[in-house]
Amino acid sequence: MNQPRSTPRVVAVRTPSKHYDILIGHGLLGSAPSWQGLPRCTHAVLVSNPTVFALHGEQALASMRAMAPRTSQVLLPDGEAYKDWSNLNTVFDHLLREGCDRKAMLFALGGGVVGDMAGFAAACYMRGVPFVQLPTTLLAQVDSSVGGKTAINHPLGKNMIGAFQQPERVLCDLATLATLPPRELRAGLAEVIKYAPIADPALMDWLEAHLDALLAGDAEALAHAVQRSCEIKADVVGSDERESGRRAILNFGHTFGHAIEAGLGYGQWLHGEAVGCGMVIAATLSADLGLITRAFAERVARLVQRAGLPVEAPALGLDRWFELMAVDKKAEAGDTRYVLIDAPGSATLRAVPRTLVEAAIRRHTVAPRAGAALPA
Ligand code: NAD
Ligand code: GLY
């Protein structure tokens, strides 16, 4: 096993249900110290998909072999479309066929799809077994692997069936990001940008200065972005593990983003692309309400644009927008409040008159082609 190139950065997550660390560094999948101190397990099970396994699976398996008497792997098909019950069952089939008991431990190697599925499987199998997150997308390293939300999709709604299950540890191996397609890296940047307006004005300044370095895959810049994002998420999750209040600010831009994803059909825009555009609309709405200056809203939009993410929303039709957002709100907050920036680095949830929301959506909507139906 290779020695780490440098000491990993460590972010502590302290929630009522579990305390654990996020380790961030290069080569952690193959670095023995990063795997030390995990609970003892009789069987280490890698959950991944064929794309990620082909690139990084052997390295993870080698580390797992060094810590557990038995190892095995189960590969799920690659893609959001497969984050469902039948593929979750594949994991349970594997665990049962292998005779895994409650001393088994799952290792989620992949992006948010694998992490959400492996985490949910760990929450359910024998009423709960430990699991470790080995996130390999930027989005997973800065968001989905941290905080214990796990879920699968239901035909009637995204992430509707799930559980809170905190991992034992998160190993963010920055080296895995080198194989990530550029579009996926940009989509992950949306979730990094998200943290700045809602929680950290200094991160906003830093992103403005280092966005090009991030897009170029600069190691130091990525390490800082992952660390700062994880620190902010750890702080929020530590104060509101089960999203009874403050954690909802992490959904900044997501109400609009989820409507874009669902309205266009999942897979048309990546989640991060839709969230990027959603943040631009939410920032405009915040400025329209007089909570922030127009200049600050434009800074958010400019960052999203520089990250190569869309800033113009598709013309879904206003009635369709509200229909889609109502479904999302019912699921996420139980009412019609929007996450808004109320000062640089601070966010709030507020009810907003529909006319103002419409105006913000209109301002960022691409004009439909001549002859095409106008939005409602
Ligand atoms: P993803 O898991 O689908 O990964 C994106 C693509 O990149 C996939 O094709 C994957 O195989 C590939 N990939 C992953 N790592 C790679 C690597 N190192 N090199 C090359 N290819 C690689 O998508 P995602 O954006 O990571 O995650 C999105 C999912 O995360 C959604 O299902 C969303 O609901 C969920 N999510 C969950 C939370 C949470 O708190 N649990 C938060 C945000 C998002
Ligand atoms: N990604 C939002 C949350 O974890 O709460």
XYZ file of C-alpha atoms and ligand atoms in Angstrom:
425
model
C 0.000 0.000 0.000
C 1.343 3.454 -0.891
C 2.177 5.918 1.823
C 0.147 9.131 1.723
C 1.810 12.005 -0.071
C 0.921 14.321 2.771
C -1.002 14.341 6.010
C -4.700 14.450 5.212
C -6.838 17.375 6.253
C -9.390 16.324 8.855
C -12.883 17.713 9.367
C -14.750 16.478 12.429
C -18.473 15.797 12.191
C -20.213 15.772 15.558
C -23.892 14.862 15.417
C -26.117 13.584 18.217
C -26.171 10.119 16.619
C -22.469 9.796 15.730
C -19.068 11.481 15.809
C -16.815 10.793 12.832
C -14.079 12.316 10.714
C -13.828 13.339 7.094
C -10.282 12.817 5.786
C -9.278 14.815 2.719
C -6.098 14.201 0.744
C -4.399 12.611 -2.227
C -4.119 8.852 -2.435
C -6.230 8.087 0.649
C -7.817 5.008 -0.942
C -4.413 3.340 -0.817
C -3.054 4.923 2.340
C -3.010 2.558 5.335
C -3.235 5.236 8.073
C -6.474 6.567 6.598
C -8.093 3.164 7.139
C -6.867 2.646 10.681
C -9.156 2.945 13.681
C -12.328 1.884 11.901
C -14.547 -0.552 13.820
C -13.467 -4.186 13.454
C -15.462 -6.056 10.844
C -15.652 -9.674 9.750
C -16.589 -8.919 6.156
C -15.847 -5.719 4.232
C -18.242 -5.255 1.303
C -17.450 -2.787 -1.454
C -20.496 -1.211 -3.127
C -19.671 0.569 -6.369
C -20.560 0.730 -10.051
C -18.608 -0.658 -13.050
C -17.336 2.786 -14.135
C -15.812 3.690 -10.791
C -14.772 0.159 -9.893
C -12.704 -0.128 -13.094
C -10.846 3.070 -12.184
C -10.451 2.899 -8.415
C -11.909 -0.389 -7.180
C -8.732 -2.424 -6.850
C -7.080 0.243 -4.725
C -10.029 0.310 -2.345
C -10.210 -3.482 -2.217
C -6.504 -3.729 -1.365
C -7.020 -1.485 1.659
C -10.129 -3.421 2.677
C -8.235 -6.727 2.465
C -5.702 -5.345 4.925
C -8.393 -4.633 7.517
C -10.930 -7.448 7.187
C -10.625 -11.252 6.998
C -13.157 -11.376 4.149
C -13.943 -8.939 1.372
C -16.357 -8.968 -1.541
C -17.899 -6.491 -3.935
C -21.281 -5.767 -5.419
C -21.570 -3.518 -8.472
C -24.733 -1.562 -9.224
C -25.573 -0.196 -12.657
C -24.261 3.335 -13.222
C -26.774 6.165 -13.125
C -29.511 7.997 -11.257
C -32.098 5.880 -13.095
C -30.901 2.851 -11.120
C -31.161 4.433 -7.657
C -34.218 2.365 -6.954
C -35.642 -0.435 -4.909
C -34.743 -3.297 -7.233
C -31.077 -2.326 -7.357
C -31.029 -1.789 -3.601
C -32.261 -5.341 -3.344
C -29.191 -6.457 -5.300
C -27.108 -5.277 -2.347
C -29.280 -7.197 0.132
C -29.133 -10.307 -2.123
C -25.343 -10.079 -2.075
C -25.102 -9.574 1.687
C -27.413 -12.502 2.400
C -25.738 -14.846 -0.108
C -22.356 -14.002 1.402
C -23.743 -14.762 4.873
C -22.950 -11.272 6.154
C -23.968 -10.631 9.754
C -24.095 -7.414 11.775
C -20.288 -7.367 11.918
C -20.126 -6.717 8.186
C -19.203 -3.203 7.020
C -20.136 -1.558 3.729
C -17.805 0.708 1.743
C -19.461 3.063 -0.760
C -17.052 3.807 -3.623
C -18.551 6.239 -6.114
C -20.591 9.382 -6.481
C -23.768 10.372 -4.713
C -25.819 7.605 -6.311
C -23.632 4.816 -4.940
C -23.218 6.631 -1.609
C -26.958 7.129 -1.135
C -27.722 3.498 -2.023
C -24.950 1.903 0.017
C -25.816 4.140 2.961
C -29.482 3.195 2.807
C -28.561 -0.492 2.482
C -26.366 -0.109 5.584
C -29.229 1.557 7.456
C -31.595 -1.322 6.656
C -29.508 -4.495 6.585
C -30.074 -6.390 9.826
C -31.478 -3.116 11.215
C -28.207 -1.333 10.646
C -24.569 -2.111 9.888
C -21.670 0.361 9.770
C -20.541 1.904 6.507
C -17.757 4.095 5.177
C -18.082 6.682 2.432
C -15.383 6.679 -0.267
C -16.728 9.521 -2.458
C -15.229 9.860 -5.945
C -17.137 12.829 -7.409
C -16.671 16.422 -6.313
C -20.383 16.580 -5.506
C -20.114 13.544 -3.257
C -16.948 14.836 -1.548
C -18.430 18.236 -0.710
C -22.018 17.248 -0.031
C -23.675 13.849 -0.392
C -21.159 11.723 1.549
C -21.401 14.010 4.586
C -24.306 14.280 6.977
C -26.004 10.907 6.840
C -28.840 11.444 4.391
C -29.335 8.223 2.417
C -32.121 7.402 -0.015
C -33.409 5.772 -3.150
C -35.867 7.223 -5.645
C -39.513 6.186 -5.984
C -41.366 6.525 -9.308
C -43.429 9.255 -7.615
C -40.496 11.245 -6.268
C -36.724 11.613 -5.955
C -35.056 10.523 -2.693
C -38.468 9.688 -1.219
C -37.460 6.433 0.502
C -34.498 6.702 2.826
C -32.978 6.976 6.271
C -30.542 9.030 8.289
C -27.459 6.854 8.748
C -24.149 8.506 9.522
C -21.004 6.844 8.136
C -18.101 5.682 10.312
C -15.730 7.832 8.269
C -15.529 9.686 4.969
C -12.351 9.330 2.909
C -12.194 12.030 0.236
C -9.396 10.878 -2.037
C -8.747 13.909 -4.225
C -6.778 11.745 -6.662
C -10.031 10.135 -7.786
C -11.224 13.496 -9.108
C -8.564 13.306 -11.843
C -10.672 10.741 -13.713
C -13.937 12.630 -13.328
C -15.468 13.927 -16.595
C -15.212 17.764 -16.729
C -19.005 18.147 -16.845
C -19.281 16.231 -13.551
C -16.559 18.396 -11.984
C -18.476 21.542 -12.979
C -21.703 20.099 -11.576
C -19.909 19.456 -8.279
C -18.707 23.051 -8.220
C -22.342 24.161 -7.941
C -22.520 22.577 -4.487
C -19.231 24.238 -3.499
C -20.486 27.633 -4.657
C -23.711 27.006 -2.701
C -21.909 27.217 0.645
C -20.477 30.696 0.033
C -23.601 32.896 -0.148
C -25.415 30.941 2.581
C -22.578 30.554 5.077
C -19.217 32.096 4.264
C -18.534 35.444 2.535
C -14.778 34.716 2.698
C -15.376 31.561 0.640
C -17.119 33.769 -1.915
C -13.984 35.926 -2.247
C -11.806 32.809 -2.376
C -13.927 31.198 -5.095
C -13.799 34.347 -7.190
C -10.010 34.203 -6.987
C -9.604 30.438 -7.431
C -12.403 29.269 -9.703
C -10.118 28.891 -12.703
C -7.711 26.804 -10.622
C -10.591 24.568 -9.536
C -11.746 24.129 -13.118
C -8.192 23.196 -14.062
C -8.129 20.525 -11.339
C -5.498 22.272 -9.229
C -4.786 19.974 -6.253
C -4.392 22.628 -3.570
C -7.460 24.526 -4.710
C -9.570 21.361 -4.742
C -8.309 20.385 -1.284
C -9.303 23.771 0.111
C -12.715 23.723 -1.595
C -13.506 20.236 -0.288
C -12.273 21.071 3.220
C -14.174 24.359 3.534
C -17.352 22.811 2.088
C -17.137 19.892 4.513
C -16.481 22.254 7.453
C -19.595 24.248 6.639
C -21.719 21.159 6.084
C -20.403 19.555 9.295
C -21.303 22.692 11.246
C -24.841 22.809 9.843
C -25.455 19.072 10.240
C -23.991 19.127 13.752
C -26.576 21.703 14.778
C -29.548 20.122 12.993
C -28.900 16.495 12.071
C -32.486 15.657 11.076
C -33.339 18.913 9.287
C -35.842 20.246 11.752
C -34.675 23.767 10.892
C -31.275 25.139 9.918
C -30.178 22.214 7.731
C -32.766 23.292 5.158
C -30.456 26.182 4.138
C -28.309 23.547 2.400
C -31.136 23.343 -0.135
C -30.352 26.853 -1.429
C -31.221 26.850 -5.148
C -32.568 23.307 -4.913
C -36.302 24.091 -5.056
C -35.816 25.760 -8.433
C -33.194 23.193 -9.421
C -35.395 20.198 -8.628
C -38.184 21.749 -10.718
C -35.783 22.072 -13.660
C -34.586 18.469 -13.273
C -38.106 17.062 -13.023
C -39.584 19.431 -15.611
C -37.004 18.554 -18.261
C -36.907 14.884 -17.314
C -34.162 13.489 -15.068
C -30.822 13.165 -16.793
C -31.263 16.123 -19.177
C -29.444 18.487 -16.844
C -27.143 17.149 -14.138
C -28.255 17.880 -10.580
C -25.457 20.427 -10.092
C -26.340 22.196 -13.342
C -29.955 22.591 -12.247
C -28.882 23.711 -8.759
C -26.485 26.264 -10.275
C -29.309 27.831 -12.259
C -31.624 27.528 -9.249
C -29.152 29.487 -7.101
C -29.135 32.296 -9.650
C -32.943 32.533 -9.465
C -32.913 32.314 -5.650
C -30.262 35.054 -5.437
C -32.336 37.306 -7.716
C -35.387 36.641 -5.550
C -33.363 37.547 -2.450
C -32.357 40.847 -4.081
C -35.922 41.520 -5.287
C -37.039 41.185 -1.661
C -34.387 43.677 -0.595
C -32.545 41.118 1.542
C -29.257 41.517 -0.346
C -27.933 43.996 -2.879
C -28.382 43.405 -6.586
C -24.578 43.451 -6.798
C -24.306 40.473 -4.431
C -26.916 38.509 -6.404
C -24.920 39.245 -9.544
C -21.759 37.945 -7.875
C -23.534 34.633 -7.249
C -24.700 34.496 -10.877
C -21.237 35.343 -12.165
C -19.646 32.518 -10.153
C -22.194 30.036 -11.486
C -21.577 31.228 -15.030
C -17.787 31.100 -14.645
C -18.108 27.518 -13.403
C -19.591 26.681 -16.789
C -23.038 26.051 -15.353
C -26.274 27.256 -16.950
C -27.669 30.571 -15.708
C -30.707 30.574 -17.967
C -33.596 28.325 -17.020
C -35.641 26.353 -19.521
C -39.107 27.668 -20.362
C -41.164 25.116 -18.461
C -44.232 27.369 -18.243
C -44.961 29.149 -14.980
C -47.852 26.913 -13.919
C -45.628 23.868 -14.423
C -42.864 25.508 -12.357
C -45.219 25.969 -9.427
C -46.664 22.484 -9.774
C -43.173 20.992 -9.664
C -42.019 23.217 -6.803
C -45.111 22.343 -4.754
C -44.207 18.644 -4.944
C -40.639 19.441 -3.928
C -41.709 21.698 -1.050
C -44.192 19.182 0.252
C -41.385 16.683 0.409
C -38.703 18.939 1.810
C -40.247 21.526 4.058
C -43.945 20.900 4.380
C -44.814 24.396 3.186
C -43.969 26.960 0.531
C -40.928 28.634 2.058
C -37.880 29.349 -0.102
C -34.242 29.353 0.956
C -33.070 32.945 0.506
C -29.869 34.819 1.235
C -30.630 37.435 3.897
C -27.083 38.806 4.109
C -23.818 37.745 2.497
C -23.014 34.448 4.234
C -26.424 33.991 5.840
C -29.604 32.239 4.697
C -33.187 32.054 5.826
C -36.391 30.252 4.885
C -39.275 32.511 3.957
C -42.674 32.416 2.347
C -42.701 34.627 -0.761
C -45.670 35.957 -2.762
C -46.080 34.011 -5.993
C -45.850 37.171 -8.119
C -42.298 37.802 -6.896
C -41.231 34.204 -7.496
C -42.716 34.397 -10.986
C -40.774 37.589 -11.682
C -37.484 35.985 -10.617
C -38.111 32.907 -12.760
C -39.110 35.044 -15.756
C -35.964 37.140 -15.422
C -33.816 34.031 -15.855
C -35.890 32.119 -18.367
C -34.721 31.596 -21.914
C -37.195 33.104 -24.346
C -39.059 30.301 -26.127
C -38.411 29.821 -29.833
C -40.673 31.718 -32.254
C -43.858 29.740 -32.684
C -43.335 27.736 -29.505
C -45.917 27.970 -26.718
C -45.303 30.869 -24.335
C -44.844 30.053 -20.661
C -48.061 30.325 -18.676
P -23.264 10.035 -9.697
O -23.101 9.266 -8.481
O -24.253 9.562 -10.702
O -21.851 10.190 -10.408
C -21.770 10.889 -11.620
C -21.079 10.058 -12.723
O -19.678 10.079 -12.480
C -21.475 8.600 -12.730
O -21.569 8.152 -14.064
C -20.312 7.905 -12.033
O -20.156 6.562 -12.403
C -19.166 8.753 -12.482
N -18.007 8.779 -11.584
C -18.017 8.845 -10.259
N -16.770 9.001 -9.791
C -15.959 9.006 -10.856
C -14.564 9.156 -11.027
N -13.752 9.386 -9.994
N -14.068 9.087 -12.291
C -14.897 8.911 -13.367
N -16.221 8.797 -13.266
C -16.741 8.856 -12.027
O -23.655 11.577 -9.379
P -23.228 12.567 -8.220
O -23.349 13.904 -8.819
O -21.961 12.180 -7.557
O -24.382 12.353 -7.142
C -25.720 12.667 -7.433
C -26.585 11.941 -6.447
O -26.288 12.399 -5.140
C -28.066 12.148 -6.650
O -28.732 10.913 -6.588
C -28.487 13.027 -5.483
O -29.810 12.802 -5.090
C -27.500 12.588 -4.429
N -27.252 13.590 -3.378
C -27.363 13.173 -2.102
C -27.103 14.062 -1.084
C -27.157 13.594 0.348
O -27.046 14.422 1.258
N -27.291 12.306 0.580
C -26.721 15.380 -1.357
C -26.608 15.763 -2.685
C -26.873 14.859 -3.697
N -27.657 18.052 0.657
C -28.508 18.626 1.654
C -28.363 17.989 2.991
O -27.555 17.100 3.175
O -29.076 18.341 3.885
